[in-house]
């Protein structure tokens, strides 16, 4: 009897998150429609994702190729899937083939990956794939992402050298304890300003994906257009117990 209560809790939690997003957007002089909420179902079953889908949500994300290629075919085709985090070049073809409704890759952090994605999109014959360039704003060696000083060059490569990719903006993953969150987010804003200046883009054409369960309101107040919410909607992640 416990399972339905958990599933109901995810829908209740989604509504609470959307309310908090709307309030944070209003504080930054924007509307809720200016901020996309990606519901990240990492380690969670398809049945739970379906509950959130049935509540009207359509944008979902996963962090592992194995999970997204297993889940996506079992879920409705009108879901806009985001792949979030480090993507290995040798998994690109598997990802794109198995998930035709992949809407965005967050994020690309080197030219080799950009080239692999560009070729795979062309070979499959699907519509251009939206990508965000991942920037390592915290300087942690353990984090994926390009150095902020190299950001413009990678964006230029994606925008000018990869015709099957649609450069959509920048993303970053903050520090796990959120201690330097504002600085990390402001670094991403600075990167966007440089990218837009060099490439002659309006800042409104360059998304900022920053903010997760612990800091999404602050991220929105600073200017995020895309927040990635996992545990606050779905509950703590459930990893297999090690024997």
PDB file of C-alpha atoms in Angstrom:
ATOM      1  CA  UNK A   1       0.000   0.000   0.000  1.00  0.00           C
ATOM      2  CA  UNK A   2       2.991   2.341   0.415  1.00  0.00           C
ATOM      3  CA  UNK A   3       3.816   2.767  -3.286  1.00  0.00           C
ATOM      4  CA  UNK A   4       0.838   4.976  -4.301  1.00  0.00           C
ATOM      5  CA  UNK A   5       1.640   7.359  -1.422  1.00  0.00           C
ATOM      6  CA  UNK A   6       5.178   7.775  -2.751  1.00  0.00           C
ATOM      7  CA  UNK A   7       3.899   8.353  -6.280  1.00  0.00           C
ATOM      8  CA  UNK A   8       1.352  10.861  -5.032  1.00  0.00           C
ATOM      9  CA  UNK A   9       4.117  12.614  -3.131  1.00  0.00           C
ATOM     10  CA  UNK A  10       6.085  13.209  -6.341  1.00  0.00           C
ATOM     11  CA  UNK A  11       3.164  15.042  -7.945  1.00  0.00           C
ATOM     12  CA  UNK A  12       2.612  17.124  -4.804  1.00  0.00           C
ATOM     13  CA  UNK A  13       6.331  17.914  -4.755  1.00  0.00           C
ATOM     14  CA  UNK A  14       6.281  18.915  -8.440  1.00  0.00           C
ATOM     15  CA  UNK A  15       3.481  21.398  -7.787  1.00  0.00           C
ATOM     16  CA  UNK A  16       5.426  22.855  -4.846  1.00  0.00           C
ATOM     17  CA  UNK A  17       8.560  23.198  -7.010  1.00  0.00           C
ATOM     18  CA  UNK A  18       6.615  24.922  -9.805  1.00  0.00           C
ATOM     19  CA  UNK A  19       5.172  27.343  -7.252  1.00  0.00           C
ATOM     20  CA  UNK A  20       8.670  28.132  -5.912  1.00  0.00           C
ATOM     21  CA  UNK A  21       9.956  28.563  -9.473  1.00  0.00           C
ATOM     22  CA  UNK A  22       7.175  31.027 -10.236  1.00  0.00           C
ATOM     23  CA  UNK A  23       7.905  33.046  -7.098  1.00  0.00           C
ATOM     24  CA  UNK A  24      11.653  33.133  -7.815  1.00  0.00           C
ATOM     25  CA  UNK A  25      11.028  34.142 -11.439  1.00  0.00           C
ATOM     26  CA  UNK A  26       8.779  36.982 -10.283  1.00  0.00           C
ATOM     27  CA  UNK A  27      11.492  38.173  -7.891  1.00  0.00           C
ATOM     28  CA  UNK A  28      13.847  38.417 -10.887  1.00  0.00           C
ATOM     29  CA  UNK A  29      11.280  40.353 -12.932  1.00  0.00           C
ATOM     30  CA  UNK A  30      10.308  37.385 -15.095  1.00  0.00           C
ATOM     31  CA  UNK A  31       7.413  34.955 -15.381  1.00  0.00           C
ATOM     32  CA  UNK A  32       7.348  31.214 -14.684  1.00  0.00           C
ATOM     33  CA  UNK A  33       7.248  30.625 -18.454  1.00  0.00           C
ATOM     34  CA  UNK A  34      10.786  32.027 -18.714  1.00  0.00           C
ATOM     35  CA  UNK A  35      12.187  29.126 -16.663  1.00  0.00           C
ATOM     36  CA  UNK A  36      12.163  25.488 -17.762  1.00  0.00           C
ATOM     37  CA  UNK A  37      11.989  22.819 -15.058  1.00  0.00           C
ATOM     38  CA  UNK A  38      13.742  19.573 -15.992  1.00  0.00           C
ATOM     39  CA  UNK A  39      12.491  16.770 -13.733  1.00  0.00           C
ATOM     40  CA  UNK A  40      15.488  14.461 -13.272  1.00  0.00           C
ATOM     41  CA  UNK A  41      14.413  10.891 -12.582  1.00  0.00           C
ATOM     42  CA  UNK A  42      17.839   9.412 -11.855  1.00  0.00           C
ATOM     43  CA  UNK A  43      17.489   5.939 -10.228  1.00  0.00           C
ATOM     44  CA  UNK A  44      13.677   6.292 -10.172  1.00  0.00           C
ATOM     45  CA  UNK A  45      11.288   3.816 -11.857  1.00  0.00           C
ATOM     46  CA  UNK A  46       9.326   4.529 -15.020  1.00  0.00           C
ATOM     47  CA  UNK A  47       6.086   4.277 -13.014  1.00  0.00           C
ATOM     48  CA  UNK A  48       7.073   7.283 -10.900  1.00  0.00           C
ATOM     49  CA  UNK A  49       8.075   9.343 -13.937  1.00  0.00           C
ATOM     50  CA  UNK A  50       4.716   8.439 -15.476  1.00  0.00           C
ATOM     51  CA  UNK A  51       2.920   9.881 -12.440  1.00  0.00           C
ATOM     52  CA  UNK A  52       4.659  13.228 -12.951  1.00  0.00           C
ATOM     53  CA  UNK A  53       3.925  13.032 -16.694  1.00  0.00           C
ATOM     54  CA  UNK A  54       0.241  12.415 -15.957  1.00  0.00           C
ATOM     55  CA  UNK A  55       0.252  15.570 -13.821  1.00  0.00           C
ATOM     56  CA  UNK A  56       1.083  17.491 -17.007  1.00  0.00           C
ATOM     57  CA  UNK A  57       4.888  17.729 -16.929  1.00  0.00           C
ATOM     58  CA  UNK A  58       6.698  17.050 -20.199  1.00  0.00           C
ATOM     59  CA  UNK A  59      10.394  17.830 -19.675  1.00  0.00           C
ATOM     60  CA  UNK A  60      12.503  15.106 -18.058  1.00  0.00           C
ATOM     61  CA  UNK A  61      16.214  14.477 -17.687  1.00  0.00           C
ATOM     62  CA  UNK A  62      18.644  11.675 -16.946  1.00  0.00           C
ATOM     63  CA  UNK A  63      22.348  11.601 -16.036  1.00  0.00           C
ATOM     64  CA  UNK A  64      23.288   8.169 -17.382  1.00  0.00           C
ATOM     65  CA  UNK A  65      22.989   6.871 -20.938  1.00  0.00           C
ATOM     66  CA  UNK A  66      22.020   3.399 -19.720  1.00  0.00           C
ATOM     67  CA  UNK A  67      19.070   4.803 -17.755  1.00  0.00           C
ATOM     68  CA  UNK A  68      17.722   7.100 -20.450  1.00  0.00           C
ATOM     69  CA  UNK A  69      17.912   4.449 -23.194  1.00  0.00           C
ATOM     70  CA  UNK A  70      16.011   2.003 -20.951  1.00  0.00           C
ATOM     71  CA  UNK A  71      13.354   4.459 -19.773  1.00  0.00           C
ATOM     72  CA  UNK A  72      12.616   6.612 -22.824  1.00  0.00           C
ATOM     73  CA  UNK A  73      11.091   3.841 -25.003  1.00  0.00           C
ATOM     74  CA  UNK A  74       8.726   2.914 -22.133  1.00  0.00           C
ATOM     75  CA  UNK A  75       7.403   6.466 -21.758  1.00  0.00           C
ATOM     76  CA  UNK A  76       5.263   8.729 -23.980  1.00  0.00           C
ATOM     77  CA  UNK A  77       6.875  10.077 -27.146  1.00  0.00           C
ATOM     78  CA  UNK A  78       5.968  13.697 -26.445  1.00  0.00           C
ATOM     79  CA  UNK A  79       8.427  13.898 -23.550  1.00  0.00           C
ATOM     80  CA  UNK A  80      11.290  16.318 -24.214  1.00  0.00           C
ATOM     81  CA  UNK A  81      14.318  14.458 -22.838  1.00  0.00           C
ATOM     82  CA  UNK A  82      17.477  16.179 -21.622  1.00  0.00           C
ATOM     83  CA  UNK A  83      20.729  14.283 -21.173  1.00  0.00           C
ATOM     84  CA  UNK A  84      22.571  16.023 -18.335  1.00  0.00           C
ATOM     85  CA  UNK A  85      26.265  15.919 -17.503  1.00  0.00           C
ATOM     86  CA  UNK A  86      29.287  14.176 -18.926  1.00  0.00           C
ATOM     87  CA  UNK A  87      28.604  12.247 -22.137  1.00  0.00           C
ATOM     88  CA  UNK A  88      31.271   9.903 -23.490  1.00  0.00           C
ATOM     89  CA  UNK A  89      31.833  10.120 -27.239  1.00  0.00           C
ATOM     90  CA  UNK A  90      31.471   6.340 -27.634  1.00  0.00           C
ATOM     91  CA  UNK A  91      27.923   6.481 -26.201  1.00  0.00           C
ATOM     92  CA  UNK A  92      26.650   9.183 -28.577  1.00  0.00           C
ATOM     93  CA  UNK A  93      25.276   6.853 -31.255  1.00  0.00           C
ATOM     94  CA  UNK A  94      23.507   4.656 -28.664  1.00  0.00           C
ATOM     95  CA  UNK A  95      21.895   7.688 -27.036  1.00  0.00           C
ATOM     96  CA  UNK A  96      20.663   9.303 -30.238  1.00  0.00           C
ATOM     97  CA  UNK A  97      19.418   6.071 -31.769  1.00  0.00           C
ATOM     98  CA  UNK A  98      17.505   4.919 -28.682  1.00  0.00           C
ATOM     99  CA  UNK A  99      15.993   8.316 -27.789  1.00  0.00           C
ATOM    100  CA  UNK A 100      14.557   9.964 -30.927  1.00  0.00           C
ATOM    101  CA  UNK A 101      12.790  12.508 -28.690  1.00  0.00           C
ATOM    102  CA  UNK A 102      16.069  13.669 -27.110  1.00  0.00           C
ATOM    103  CA  UNK A 103      15.561  17.422 -26.972  1.00  0.00           C
ATOM    104  CA  UNK A 104      18.839  18.647 -25.526  1.00  0.00           C
ATOM    105  CA  UNK A 105      22.297  17.591 -24.374  1.00  0.00           C
ATOM    106  CA  UNK A 106      23.519  19.465 -21.291  1.00  0.00           C
ATOM    107  CA  UNK A 107      26.378  19.704 -21.908  1.00  0.00           C
ATOM    108  CA  UNK A 108      29.145  19.581 -24.426  1.00  0.00           C
ATOM    109  CA  UNK A 109      32.561  20.293 -22.958  1.00  0.00           C
ATOM    110  CA  UNK A 110      35.000  19.561 -25.794  1.00  0.00           C
ATOM    111  CA  UNK A 111      35.228  19.725 -29.601  1.00  0.00           C
ATOM    112  CA  UNK A 112      35.550  15.952 -29.994  1.00  0.00           C
ATOM    113  CA  UNK A 113      32.156  15.375 -28.355  1.00  0.00           C
ATOM    114  CA  UNK A 114      30.593  18.178 -30.409  1.00  0.00           C
ATOM    115  CA  UNK A 115      31.914  16.584 -33.605  1.00  0.00           C
ATOM    116  CA  UNK A 116      30.611  13.122 -32.613  1.00  0.00           C
ATOM    117  CA  UNK A 117      27.158  14.528 -31.875  1.00  0.00           C
ATOM    118  CA  UNK A 118      27.129  16.514 -35.111  1.00  0.00           C
ATOM    119  CA  UNK A 119      28.003  13.432 -37.192  1.00  0.00           C
ATOM    120  CA  UNK A 120      25.522  11.182 -35.380  1.00  0.00           C
ATOM    121  CA  UNK A 121      22.644  13.626 -35.891  1.00  0.00           C
ATOM    122  CA  UNK A 122      23.514  13.822 -39.584  1.00  0.00           C
ATOM    123  CA  UNK A 123      23.787  10.040 -39.980  1.00  0.00           C
ATOM    124  CA  UNK A 124      20.475   9.384 -38.220  1.00  0.00           C
ATOM    125  CA  UNK A 125      18.760  12.145 -40.175  1.00  0.00           C
ATOM    126  CA  UNK A 126      16.965  13.665 -37.196  1.00  0.00           C
ATOM    127  CA  UNK A 127      16.335  17.373 -36.692  1.00  0.00           C
ATOM    128  CA  UNK A 128      19.245  19.454 -35.333  1.00  0.00           C
ATOM    129  CA  UNK A 129      20.003  18.688 -31.680  1.00  0.00           C
ATOM    130  CA  UNK A 130      20.007  21.465 -29.090  1.00  0.00           C
ATOM    131  CA  UNK A 131      23.168  21.538 -26.975  1.00  0.00           C
ATOM    132  CA  UNK A 132      24.441  23.534 -24.045  1.00  0.00           C
ATOM    133  CA  UNK A 133      28.164  24.068 -23.541  1.00  0.00           C
ATOM    134  CA  UNK A 134      29.166  22.922 -20.051  1.00  0.00           C
ATOM    135  CA  UNK A 135      31.433  25.310 -18.160  1.00  0.00           C
ATOM    136  CA  UNK A 136      33.402  24.338 -15.051  1.00  0.00           C
ATOM    137  CA  UNK A 137      32.699  27.442 -12.977  1.00  0.00           C
ATOM    138  CA  UNK A 138      33.965  26.066  -9.647  1.00  0.00           C
ATOM    139  CA  UNK A 139      37.473  25.094 -10.769  1.00  0.00           C
ATOM    140  CA  UNK A 140      37.097  21.626  -9.234  1.00  0.00           C
ATOM    141  CA  UNK A 141      39.201  19.024 -11.040  1.00  0.00           C
ATOM    142  CA  UNK A 142      36.479  16.421 -10.454  1.00  0.00           C
ATOM    143  CA  UNK A 143      33.896  18.409 -12.417  1.00  0.00           C
ATOM    144  CA  UNK A 144      33.366  18.113 -16.143  1.00  0.00           C
ATOM    145  CA  UNK A 145      33.173  21.301 -18.132  1.00  0.00           C
ATOM    146  CA  UNK A 146      35.400  23.622 -20.084  1.00  0.00           C
ATOM    147  CA  UNK A 147      37.466  26.329 -18.432  1.00  0.00           C
ATOM    148  CA  UNK A 148      35.594  29.668 -18.548  1.00  0.00           C
ATOM    149  CA  UNK A 149      38.469  31.207 -20.534  1.00  0.00           C
ATOM    150  CA  UNK A 150      37.981  28.577 -23.295  1.00  0.00           C
ATOM    151  CA  UNK A 151      34.210  28.906 -23.404  1.00  0.00           C
ATOM    152  CA  UNK A 152      33.968  31.322 -26.351  1.00  0.00           C
ATOM    153  CA  UNK A 153      36.144  29.117 -28.580  1.00  0.00           C
ATOM    154  CA  UNK A 154      34.061  25.996 -27.922  1.00  0.00           C
ATOM    155  CA  UNK A 155      30.793  27.869 -28.508  1.00  0.00           C
ATOM    156  CA  UNK A 156      32.220  29.218 -31.748  1.00  0.00           C
ATOM    157  CA  UNK A 157      33.090  25.668 -32.837  1.00  0.00           C
ATOM    158  CA  UNK A 158      29.578  24.373 -32.052  1.00  0.00           C
ATOM    159  CA  UNK A 159      27.842  27.331 -33.668  1.00  0.00           C
ATOM    160  CA  UNK A 160      29.986  27.636 -36.786  1.00  0.00           C
ATOM    161  CA  UNK A 161      31.459  24.144 -37.239  1.00  0.00           C
ATOM    162  CA  UNK A 162      28.599  21.809 -36.304  1.00  0.00           C
ATOM    163  CA  UNK A 163      25.642  22.426 -38.654  1.00  0.00           C
ATOM    164  CA  UNK A 164      23.554  19.628 -37.113  1.00  0.00           C
ATOM    165  CA  UNK A 165      23.791  21.076 -33.604  1.00  0.00           C
ATOM    166  CA  UNK A 166      21.852  24.059 -32.351  1.00  0.00           C
ATOM    167  CA  UNK A 167      23.855  26.012 -29.774  1.00  0.00           C
ATOM    168  CA  UNK A 168      21.274  26.909 -27.130  1.00  0.00           C
ATOM    169  CA  UNK A 169      23.317  28.229 -24.217  1.00  0.00           C
ATOM    170  CA  UNK A 170      25.581  27.392 -21.285  1.00  0.00           C
ATOM    171  CA  UNK A 171      25.285  25.130 -18.261  1.00  0.00           C
ATOM    172  CA  UNK A 172      27.178  24.547 -15.041  1.00  0.00           C
ATOM    173  CA  UNK A 173      27.031  22.212 -12.060  1.00  0.00           C
ATOM    174  CA  UNK A 174      27.607  24.043  -8.781  1.00  0.00           C
ATOM    175  CA  UNK A 175      29.590  22.810  -5.798  1.00  0.00           C
ATOM    176  CA  UNK A 176      27.919  19.958  -3.894  1.00  0.00           C
ATOM    177  CA  UNK A 177      27.792  21.886  -0.613  1.00  0.00           C
ATOM    178  CA  UNK A 178      26.546  25.058  -2.385  1.00  0.00           C
ATOM    179  CA  UNK A 179      29.171  27.190  -0.595  1.00  0.00           C
ATOM    180  CA  UNK A 180      30.307  29.106  -3.679  1.00  0.00           C
ATOM    181  CA  UNK A 181      27.001  28.978  -5.509  1.00  0.00           C
ATOM    182  CA  UNK A 182      26.586  32.718  -6.232  1.00  0.00           C
ATOM    183  CA  UNK A 183      30.130  33.004  -7.579  1.00  0.00           C
ATOM    184  CA  UNK A 184      29.662  29.926  -9.789  1.00  0.00           C
ATOM    185  CA  UNK A 185      26.442  31.320 -11.216  1.00  0.00           C
ATOM    186  CA  UNK A 186      27.905  34.776 -11.788  1.00  0.00           C
ATOM    187  CA  UNK A 187      30.838  33.206 -13.636  1.00  0.00           C
ATOM    188  CA  UNK A 188      28.332  31.611 -16.028  1.00  0.00           C
ATOM    189  CA  UNK A 189      26.646  34.986 -16.547  1.00  0.00           C
ATOM    190  CA  UNK A 190      30.055  36.480 -17.386  1.00  0.00           C
ATOM    191  CA  UNK A 191      30.673  33.669 -19.888  1.00  0.00           C
ATOM    192  CA  UNK A 192      27.322  34.367 -21.533  1.00  0.00           C
ATOM    193  CA  UNK A 193      28.131  38.075 -21.834  1.00  0.00           C
ATOM    194  CA  UNK A 194      31.439  37.266 -23.575  1.00  0.00           C
ATOM    195  CA  UNK A 195      29.881  34.660 -25.887  1.00  0.00           C
ATOM    196  CA  UNK A 196      27.086  36.999 -26.934  1.00  0.00           C
ATOM    197  CA  UNK A 197      29.484  39.875 -27.515  1.00  0.00           C
ATOM    198  CA  UNK A 198      31.900  37.856 -29.664  1.00  0.00           C
ATOM    199  CA  UNK A 199      29.197  36.045 -31.664  1.00  0.00           C
ATOM    200  CA  UNK A 200      26.796  38.964 -31.944  1.00  0.00           C
ATOM    201  CA  UNK A 201      23.981  37.150 -30.162  1.00  0.00           C
ATOM    202  CA  UNK A 202      21.272  38.595 -27.956  1.00  0.00           C
ATOM    203  CA  UNK A 203      21.561  37.314 -24.383  1.00  0.00           C
ATOM    204  CA  UNK A 204      17.961  36.112 -24.660  1.00  0.00           C
ATOM    205  CA  UNK A 205      19.177  33.614 -27.307  1.00  0.00           C
ATOM    206  CA  UNK A 206      21.672  32.059 -24.883  1.00  0.00           C
ATOM    207  CA  UNK A 207      20.121  29.945 -22.132  1.00  0.00           C
ATOM    208  CA  UNK A 208      21.646  29.525 -18.679  1.00  0.00           C
ATOM    209  CA  UNK A 209      21.168  26.072 -17.172  1.00  0.00           C
ATOM    210  CA  UNK A 210      22.103  26.376 -13.520  1.00  0.00           C
ATOM    211  CA  UNK A 211      20.435  25.399 -10.295  1.00  0.00           C
ATOM    212  CA  UNK A 212      19.436  22.040  -8.832  1.00  0.00           C
ATOM    213  CA  UNK A 213      17.344  20.910  -5.856  1.00  0.00           C
ATOM    214  CA  UNK A 214      19.414  22.776  -3.261  1.00  0.00           C
ATOM    215  CA  UNK A 215      19.871  26.106  -4.999  1.00  0.00           C
ATOM    216  CA  UNK A 216      17.386  26.510  -7.851  1.00  0.00           C
ATOM    217  CA  UNK A 217      15.610  29.560  -6.421  1.00  0.00           C
ATOM    218  CA  UNK A 218      18.877  31.436  -6.042  1.00  0.00           C
ATOM    219  CA  UNK A 219      19.870  30.382  -9.573  1.00  0.00           C
ATOM    220  CA  UNK A 220      16.600  31.727 -11.004  1.00  0.00           C
ATOM    221  CA  UNK A 221      17.010  35.015  -9.141  1.00  0.00           C
ATOM    222  CA  UNK A 222      20.467  35.378 -10.723  1.00  0.00           C
ATOM    223  CA  UNK A 223      19.104  34.604 -14.207  1.00  0.00           C
ATOM    224  CA  UNK A 224      18.805  30.850 -14.800  1.00  0.00           C
ATOM    225  CA  UNK A 225      16.429  29.813 -17.586  1.00  0.00           C
ATOM    226  CA  UNK A 226      16.701  26.054 -16.961  1.00  0.00           C
ATOM    227  CA  UNK A 227      16.766  24.285 -13.588  1.00  0.00           C
ATOM    228  CA  UNK A 228      17.378  20.571 -13.060  1.00  0.00           C
ATOM    229  CA  UNK A 229      15.359  19.172 -10.156  1.00  0.00           C
ATOM    230  CA  UNK A 230      15.702  15.560  -9.029  1.00  0.00           C
ATOM    231  CA  UNK A 231      15.412  14.661  -5.352  1.00  0.00           C
ATOM    232  CA  UNK A 232      13.094  17.555  -4.438  1.00  0.00           C
ATOM    233  CA  UNK A 233      10.497  16.085  -6.821  1.00  0.00           C
ATOM    234  CA  UNK A 234      11.218  12.363  -6.756  1.00  0.00           C
ATOM    235  CA  UNK A 235      12.732  11.873  -3.296  1.00  0.00           C
ATOM    236  CA  UNK A 236      16.272  10.717  -2.429  1.00  0.00           C
ATOM    237  CA  UNK A 237      18.070   8.730  -5.095  1.00  0.00           C
ATOM    238  CA  UNK A 238      17.996   4.977  -4.652  1.00  0.00           C
ATOM    239  CA  UNK A 239      21.279   3.304  -5.440  1.00  0.00           C
ATOM    240  CA  UNK A 240      21.595  -0.493  -5.388  1.00  0.00           C
ATOM    241  CA  UNK A 241      22.993  -1.705  -2.079  1.00  0.00           C
ATOM    242  CA  UNK A 242      26.551  -2.983  -2.349  1.00  0.00           C
ATOM    243  CA  UNK A 243      26.938  -6.551  -1.128  1.00  0.00           C
TER     244      UNK A 243
END
